[in-house]
Amino acid sequence: MKNILVTGGLGYIGSHTVVELQNEGFEVLIIDNLSNSNIEVLDKITSITKIKPKYFNIDLKNKPAVKNFFATNKVDGVIHFAASKAVGESVEKPLEYYENNIGSLVYLLQEMKANNVDNFIFSSSCTVYGQADELPITENAPIKPAESPYGNTKQIGEEIIKDTTKISEIKAIALRYFNPIGAHKSAKIGELPIGVPQNLIPFVVQTAAGIRKELSIFGSDYPTSDGTAVRDYIHVVDLAKAHLIALKRLLNNHHKKQFEVFNLGTGKGNSVLEVIRAFEKVTGQKVNYKLVERREGDITAAYANTTFANDELGWKAQLNIEDALLSAWKWQETL
């Protein structure tokens, strides 16, 4: 049985990936400092899989703590989610983002190298492409100057990992997500950010639930069909399954390069207004919203060309946006 460390494993995407790993028979170790997650998620994961993951409350910025963890635990592979991830917040707090997202990655890779842990999956983002010249976006699209410090941490992170694979036995896959949404079918885990949501769907469901008075749509003058920004929304369970497939690719030495990159999305773009209308249709709930100024760091449109991931990984998104939005609402109703 392989031991897989999932950093940020109590977070949104992390928790869903832990479920998929456990269902596949992996022994999961979670590191999470609870800065944007809740300890109750540990019990929720356990109630879904009937297996309690080993949990460690460690801040990955604490180098001695990271060193001690690897010295005292057997690890066969690492899936690295732990990072700050809000575009808008990163513009306001760049130094915190660089310290948290880059410092922790470096400490993690140093200990992996020192302890001969060779398999690494990196939670990257389509933000590395900036405003792409062509849509849909392929893995060969140029990496543009980052629109935000958050996006920059993903670009720098990939470069650090790539350089590390050149001087070590570490082999790595960076998964560039588009926009993860939705919740597990059990409605036991989902997206629950601490404080005011920075992503669209939690704000939509909280507004529909009456927790928020109204949703602000940032920008109504984009050159799109309805003036609102377009994104590729992927169900979080499809995303979690892609991590499992990517991990097995490394463990089975089926990788073709020491550092590989895959786009993870549905291949379809939806505007913010289309998402709201789809949510209202599948749930029967009304969403109060207002159109406001664009937000710094945001781009017009981004959706994936998924051909490479489909063909090379043998992975494809199975669930549609309606599935995802309904699951997000069912999750919200349990809170």
Short mmCIF file of C-alpha atoms in Angstrom, two decimals:
data_model
loop_
_atom_site.label_atom_id
_atom_site.label_comp_id
_atom_site.label_asym_id
_atom_site.label_seq_id
_atom_site.Cartn_x
_atom_site.Cartn_y
_atom_site.Cartn_z
CA MET A 1 0.00 0.00 0.00
CA LYS A 2 1.48 3.33 -1.07
CA ASN A 3 1.55 6.24 1.35
CA ILE A 4 0.49 9.49 -0.29
CA LEU A 5 0.92 12.88 1.36
CA VAL A 6 -1.81 15.37 0.46
CA THR A 7 -0.94 18.91 1.54
CA GLY A 8 -4.02 21.08 2.00
CA GLY A 9 -5.95 17.82 2.22
CA LEU A 10 -8.78 19.31 4.26
CA GLY A 11 -9.35 22.04 1.68
CA TYR A 12 -11.84 21.99 -1.14
CA ILE A 13 -10.05 20.10 -3.92
CA GLY A 14 -7.77 18.33 -1.45
CA SER A 15 -10.60 16.69 0.49
CA HIS A 16 -12.25 15.37 -2.67
CA THR A 17 -8.90 13.98 -3.84
CA VAL A 18 -8.32 12.29 -0.48
CA VAL A 19 -11.67 10.50 -0.91
CA GLU A 20 -10.69 9.26 -4.39
CA LEU A 21 -7.25 8.11 -3.15
CA GLN A 22 -8.73 6.21 -0.21
CA ASN A 23 -11.38 4.61 -2.39
CA GLU A 24 -8.53 3.35 -4.58
CA GLY A 25 -6.68 1.79 -1.63
CA PHE A 26 -3.99 4.39 -0.94
CA GLU A 27 -2.90 5.22 2.59
CA VAL A 28 -3.37 8.98 2.90
CA LEU A 29 -1.47 11.40 5.13
CA ILE A 30 -2.85 14.94 5.30
CA ILE A 31 -0.94 18.10 6.16
CA ASP A 32 -3.18 21.14 6.64
CA ASN A 33 -2.73 24.19 8.86
CA LEU A 34 -6.48 25.00 8.75
CA SER A 35 -5.82 28.54 7.44
CA ASN A 36 -8.63 28.12 4.89
CA SER A 37 -10.23 24.84 5.94
CA ASN A 38 -12.01 23.19 8.84
CA ILE A 39 -10.99 20.24 11.02
CA GLU A 40 -14.55 18.86 10.75
CA VAL A 41 -13.73 17.90 7.15
CA LEU A 42 -11.57 15.08 8.54
CA ASP A 43 -14.65 13.39 10.02
CA LYS A 44 -16.63 14.03 6.84
CA ILE A 45 -13.97 12.29 4.74
CA THR A 46 -13.97 9.40 7.22
CA SER A 47 -17.77 9.08 7.05
CA ILE A 48 -17.62 8.85 3.23
CA THR A 49 -14.73 6.37 2.93
CA LYS A 50 -14.97 4.61 6.33
CA ILE A 51 -11.21 5.20 6.69
CA LYS A 52 -9.68 7.96 8.78
CA PRO A 53 -6.69 9.60 7.08
CA LYS A 54 -3.63 10.40 9.22
CA TYR A 55 -3.76 14.13 9.92
CA PHE A 56 -0.92 16.51 10.82
CA ASN A 57 -1.48 20.16 11.69
CA ILE A 58 1.71 21.58 10.18
CA ASP A 59 2.40 24.94 8.58
CA LEU A 60 4.58 24.21 5.55
CA LYS A 61 6.32 27.57 6.04
CA ASN A 62 7.82 26.00 9.18
CA LYS A 63 10.92 24.36 7.73
CA PRO A 64 11.92 22.33 10.84
CA ALA A 65 8.37 20.94 11.07
CA VAL A 66 8.45 19.86 7.42
CA LYS A 67 11.87 18.27 7.95
CA ASN A 68 10.62 16.38 11.00
CA PHE A 69 7.52 15.13 9.18
CA PHE A 70 9.56 13.53 6.39
CA ALA A 71 12.05 12.11 8.90
CA THR A 72 9.28 10.32 10.80
CA ASN A 73 6.83 9.26 8.07
CA LYS A 74 7.15 7.01 5.03
CA VAL A 75 5.93 8.82 1.92
CA ASP A 76 5.75 7.41 -1.62
CA GLY A 77 4.25 10.43 -3.36
CA VAL A 78 3.06 13.98 -2.71
CA ILE A 79 0.03 15.85 -4.04
CA HIS A 80 0.57 19.51 -3.21
CA PHE A 81 -2.57 21.65 -2.84
CA ALA A 82 -1.61 23.82 0.14
CA ALA A 83 -1.49 27.42 -1.09
CA SER A 84 -3.31 30.72 -0.87
CA LYS A 85 -5.47 31.01 -3.96
CA ALA A 86 -7.53 34.22 -4.27
CA VAL A 87 -6.60 36.44 -7.22
CA GLY A 88 -7.99 39.65 -5.71
CA GLU A 89 -6.45 39.07 -2.29
CA SER A 90 -3.06 38.34 -3.84
CA VAL A 91 -3.04 41.78 -5.48
CA GLU A 92 -3.54 43.32 -2.03
CA LYS A 93 -1.15 40.99 -0.16
CA PRO A 94 1.62 39.95 -2.57
CA LEU A 95 4.30 39.26 0.05
CA GLU A 96 2.05 36.90 2.01
CA TYR A 97 1.30 35.02 -1.20
CA TYR A 98 4.95 34.69 -2.19
CA GLU A 99 5.96 33.55 1.29
CA ASN A 100 3.16 31.01 1.60
CA ASN A 101 3.04 29.62 -1.93
CA ILE A 102 6.74 29.67 -2.84
CA GLY A 103 8.43 29.14 0.53
CA SER A 104 6.35 26.10 1.41
CA LEU A 105 6.92 24.55 -2.04
CA VAL A 106 10.70 24.90 -1.70
CA TYR A 107 10.74 23.29 1.77
CA LEU A 108 8.58 20.45 0.53
CA LEU A 109 10.79 19.71 -2.48
CA GLN A 110 13.97 19.93 -0.37
CA GLU A 111 12.66 17.25 1.99
CA MET A 112 11.37 15.08 -0.84
CA LYS A 113 14.82 15.18 -2.43
CA ALA A 114 16.57 14.48 0.89
CA ASN A 115 14.28 11.53 1.64
CA ASN A 116 14.12 10.01 -1.87
CA VAL A 117 10.43 10.73 -2.40
CA ASP A 118 10.19 10.86 -6.19
CA ASN A 119 6.54 11.41 -7.17
CA PHE A 120 5.08 14.91 -7.12
CA ILE A 121 1.74 16.29 -8.34
CA PHE A 122 1.44 20.07 -8.33
CA SER A 123 -1.82 21.95 -8.09
CA SER A 124 -1.32 24.56 -10.80
CA SER A 125 -3.74 26.84 -12.59
CA CYS A 126 -4.83 28.16 -15.96
CA THR A 127 -3.87 31.59 -14.59
CA VAL A 128 -0.35 30.82 -15.86
CA TYR A 129 -1.61 31.54 -19.38
CA GLY A 130 -2.90 35.02 -18.53
CA GLN A 131 -5.18 36.30 -21.31
CA ALA A 132 -4.41 33.68 -23.94
CA ASP A 133 -3.98 34.66 -27.59
CA GLU A 134 -6.06 31.70 -28.75
CA LEU A 135 -9.01 29.80 -27.30
CA PRO A 136 -9.37 27.04 -26.33
CA ILE A 137 -6.04 27.02 -24.48
CA THR A 138 -3.56 24.21 -25.13
CA GLU A 139 -0.61 23.24 -22.96
CA ASN A 140 1.66 24.83 -25.56
CA ALA A 141 0.10 28.28 -25.16
CA PRO A 142 2.72 30.86 -24.13
CA ILE A 143 3.08 31.62 -20.44
CA LYS A 144 2.17 35.31 -20.26
CA PRO A 145 3.30 37.84 -17.64
CA ALA A 146 1.08 37.05 -14.65
CA GLU A 147 -2.00 39.20 -14.10
CA SER A 148 -1.75 38.72 -10.32
CA PRO A 149 0.75 37.65 -7.65
CA TYR A 150 -1.32 34.46 -7.24
CA GLY A 151 -0.86 33.62 -10.93
CA ASN A 152 2.81 34.46 -10.62
CA THR A 153 3.26 32.01 -7.72
CA LYS A 154 1.92 29.24 -9.97
CA GLN A 155 4.30 30.22 -12.79
CA ILE A 156 7.29 30.44 -10.44
CA GLY A 157 6.20 27.23 -8.72
CA GLU A 158 6.22 25.31 -12.00
CA GLU A 159 9.68 26.68 -12.82
CA ILE A 160 11.01 25.63 -9.40
CA ILE A 161 9.61 22.12 -9.85
CA LYS A 162 10.98 21.83 -13.40
CA ASP A 163 14.46 22.90 -12.23
CA THR A 164 14.26 20.40 -9.34
CA THR A 165 13.42 17.51 -11.67
CA LYS A 166 16.61 18.28 -13.62
CA ILE A 167 18.90 17.75 -10.61
CA SER A 168 17.07 15.01 -8.72
CA GLU A 169 15.11 11.79 -9.16
CA ILE A 170 11.86 13.67 -8.61
CA LYS A 171 9.36 13.31 -11.44
CA ALA A 172 6.45 15.72 -11.46
CA ILE A 173 3.15 16.55 -13.10
CA ALA A 174 1.65 20.04 -12.96
CA LEU A 175 -2.11 19.98 -13.36
CA ARG A 176 -3.36 23.33 -14.63
CA TYR A 177 -6.96 23.58 -13.45
CA PHE A 178 -9.55 25.77 -14.93
CA ASN A 179 -12.44 26.56 -12.51
CA PRO A 180 -13.35 23.79 -10.04
CA ILE A 181 -16.94 23.86 -8.76
CA GLY A 182 -19.50 21.52 -7.19
CA ALA A 183 -19.44 19.10 -4.30
CA HIS A 184 -19.28 15.38 -3.52
CA LYS A 185 -22.49 13.46 -4.25
CA SER A 186 -22.78 12.63 -0.53
CA ALA A 187 -23.12 16.38 0.18
CA LYS A 188 -20.70 15.82 3.07
CA ILE A 189 -17.80 17.79 1.58
CA GLY A 190 -17.82 20.82 -0.71
CA GLU A 191 -16.46 24.32 -1.08
CA LEU A 192 -16.67 26.27 2.17
CA PRO A 193 -14.16 29.11 2.23
CA ILE A 194 -13.48 30.85 5.51
CA GLY A 195 -14.83 34.41 5.50
CA VAL A 196 -16.20 36.09 2.39
CA PRO A 197 -15.96 33.79 -0.66
CA GLN A 198 -13.47 34.85 -3.33
CA ASN A 199 -14.81 32.43 -5.95
CA LEU A 200 -18.07 32.65 -7.89
CA ILE A 201 -20.00 29.50 -6.94
CA PRO A 202 -19.76 29.75 -3.12
CA PHE A 203 -20.97 33.33 -3.46
CA VAL A 204 -23.84 32.23 -5.72
CA VAL A 205 -25.04 29.51 -3.33
CA GLN A 206 -24.62 31.71 -0.25
CA THR A 207 -26.62 34.47 -1.95
CA ALA A 208 -29.36 32.00 -2.92
CA ALA A 209 -29.37 30.75 0.68
CA GLY A 210 -29.81 34.30 2.01
CA ILE A 211 -26.39 34.39 3.71
CA ARG A 212 -25.22 37.12 1.33
CA LYS A 213 -27.50 39.98 0.29
CA GLU A 214 -26.39 40.01 -3.33
CA LEU A 215 -23.68 38.81 -5.67
CA SER A 216 -21.38 41.33 -7.33
CA ILE A 217 -20.52 40.45 -10.93
CA PHE A 218 -17.15 42.03 -11.67
CA GLY A 219 -17.32 43.51 -15.15
CA SER A 220 -20.19 43.62 -17.64
CA ASP A 221 -18.27 45.19 -20.52
CA TYR A 222 -16.04 42.28 -21.53
CA PRO A 223 -16.04 41.40 -25.25
CA THR A 224 -18.18 38.28 -24.65
CA SER A 225 -21.74 37.28 -25.62
CA ASP A 226 -23.28 39.00 -22.57
CA GLY A 227 -20.43 41.21 -21.37
CA THR A 228 -19.47 39.01 -18.41
CA ALA A 229 -16.25 37.01 -18.10
CA VAL A 230 -16.10 33.45 -19.46
CA ARG A 231 -14.53 30.50 -17.63
CA ASP A 232 -14.29 26.74 -17.94
CA TYR A 233 -16.11 25.27 -14.92
CA ILE A 234 -15.10 21.71 -14.02
CA HIS A 235 -16.74 19.45 -11.42
CA VAL A 236 -14.41 18.98 -8.46
CA VAL A 237 -14.93 15.19 -8.48
CA ASP A 238 -13.74 14.97 -12.10
CA LEU A 239 -10.75 17.06 -11.05
CA ALA A 240 -10.00 14.82 -8.07
CA LYS A 241 -10.08 11.74 -10.28
CA ALA A 242 -7.53 13.34 -12.60
CA HIS A 243 -5.10 13.60 -9.67
CA LEU A 244 -5.49 9.89 -9.01
CA ILE A 245 -4.77 9.07 -12.67
CA ALA A 246 -1.76 11.43 -12.77
CA LEU A 247 -0.36 9.91 -9.57
CA LYS A 248 -0.65 6.36 -10.94
CA ARG A 249 1.12 7.55 -14.11
CA LEU A 250 4.14 8.53 -12.01
CA LEU A 251 4.04 5.53 -9.67
CA ASN A 252 3.90 3.16 -12.66
CA ASN A 253 6.63 5.09 -14.52
CA HIS A 254 4.34 5.78 -17.45
CA HIS A 255 5.44 9.44 -17.63
CA LYS A 256 7.23 10.53 -20.81
CA LYS A 257 9.19 13.43 -19.32
CA GLN A 258 10.46 14.23 -15.82
CA PHE A 259 8.13 17.23 -15.76
CA GLU A 260 4.76 17.04 -17.49
CA VAL A 261 1.90 19.52 -17.74
CA PHE A 262 -1.81 18.89 -18.34
CA ASN A 263 -4.81 21.21 -18.66
CA LEU A 264 -7.83 20.08 -16.67
CA GLY A 265 -11.17 21.49 -17.76
CA THR A 266 -14.29 20.58 -19.70
CA GLY A 267 -13.27 22.35 -22.91
CA LYS A 268 -16.35 24.58 -22.73
CA GLY A 269 -16.65 28.17 -21.53
CA ASN A 270 -19.59 29.66 -19.65
CA SER A 271 -20.12 33.32 -18.81
CA VAL A 272 -20.93 34.43 -15.26
CA LEU A 273 -24.52 35.22 -16.27
CA GLU A 274 -24.89 31.82 -17.95
CA VAL A 275 -23.73 30.15 -14.73
CA ILE A 276 -26.27 32.11 -12.66
CA ARG A 277 -29.10 31.24 -15.06
CA ALA A 278 -28.10 27.57 -15.06
CA PHE A 279 -28.02 27.59 -11.25
CA GLU A 280 -31.48 29.16 -11.03
CA LYS A 281 -32.83 26.60 -13.51
CA VAL A 282 -31.52 23.45 -11.81
CA THR A 283 -32.24 24.56 -8.22
CA GLY A 284 -35.30 26.79 -8.60
CA GLN A 285 -33.53 29.37 -6.42
CA LYS A 286 -33.27 33.07 -7.28
CA VAL A 287 -29.89 34.80 -7.14
CA ASN A 288 -29.80 38.55 -6.47
CA TYR A 289 -26.90 40.16 -8.29
CA LYS A 290 -25.55 43.51 -9.38
CA LEU A 291 -23.09 44.44 -12.11
CA VAL A 292 -20.02 46.28 -10.85
CA GLU A 293 -16.61 47.38 -12.16
CA ARG A 294 -14.07 44.86 -13.36
CA ARG A 295 -11.70 43.44 -10.76
CA GLU A 296 -7.95 43.90 -11.11
CA GLY A 297 -6.19 40.72 -12.21
CA ASP A 298 -9.20 39.22 -14.00
CA ILE A 299 -9.12 38.23 -17.67
CA THR A 300 -11.85 38.13 -20.33
CA ALA A 301 -12.07 34.44 -21.13
CA ALA A 302 -10.32 31.14 -20.45
CA TYR A 303 -11.34 27.62 -21.38
CA ALA A 304 -9.29 24.52 -21.95
CA ASN A 305 -8.31 22.47 -24.92
CA THR A 306 -8.47 19.10 -23.13
CA THR A 307 -7.23 16.89 -25.98
CA PHE A 308 -3.81 16.21 -24.45
CA ALA A 309 -5.21 15.22 -21.04
CA ASN A 310 -7.94 13.14 -22.71
CA ASP A 311 -5.50 11.26 -24.96
CA GLU A 312 -2.36 11.06 -22.83
CA LEU A 313 -3.87 10.59 -19.35
CA GLY A 314 -6.97 8.77 -20.51
CA TRP A 315 -9.01 11.22 -18.44
CA LYS A 316 -12.11 13.18 -19.42
CA ALA A 317 -14.57 15.30 -17.47
CA GLN A 318 -17.74 13.24 -17.03
CA LEU A 319 -20.01 15.68 -15.18
CA ASN A 320 -21.55 18.85 -16.62
CA ILE A 321 -22.12 22.31 -15.19
CA GLU A 322 -25.71 21.51 -14.18
CA ASP A 323 -24.48 18.46 -12.18
CA ALA A 324 -21.90 20.64 -10.48
CA LEU A 325 -24.27 23.50 -9.63
CA LEU A 326 -26.93 21.18 -8.23
CA SER A 327 -24.34 19.38 -6.08
CA ALA A 328 -23.06 22.75 -4.80
CA TRP A 329 -26.59 23.71 -3.76
CA LYS A 330 -27.23 20.35 -2.06
CA TRP A 331 -23.99 20.83 -0.13
CA GLN A 332 -25.02 24.37 0.88
CA GLU A 333 -28.35 23.05 2.16
CA THR A 334 -26.54 20.81 4.67
CA LEU A 335 -24.68 23.71 6.29
#
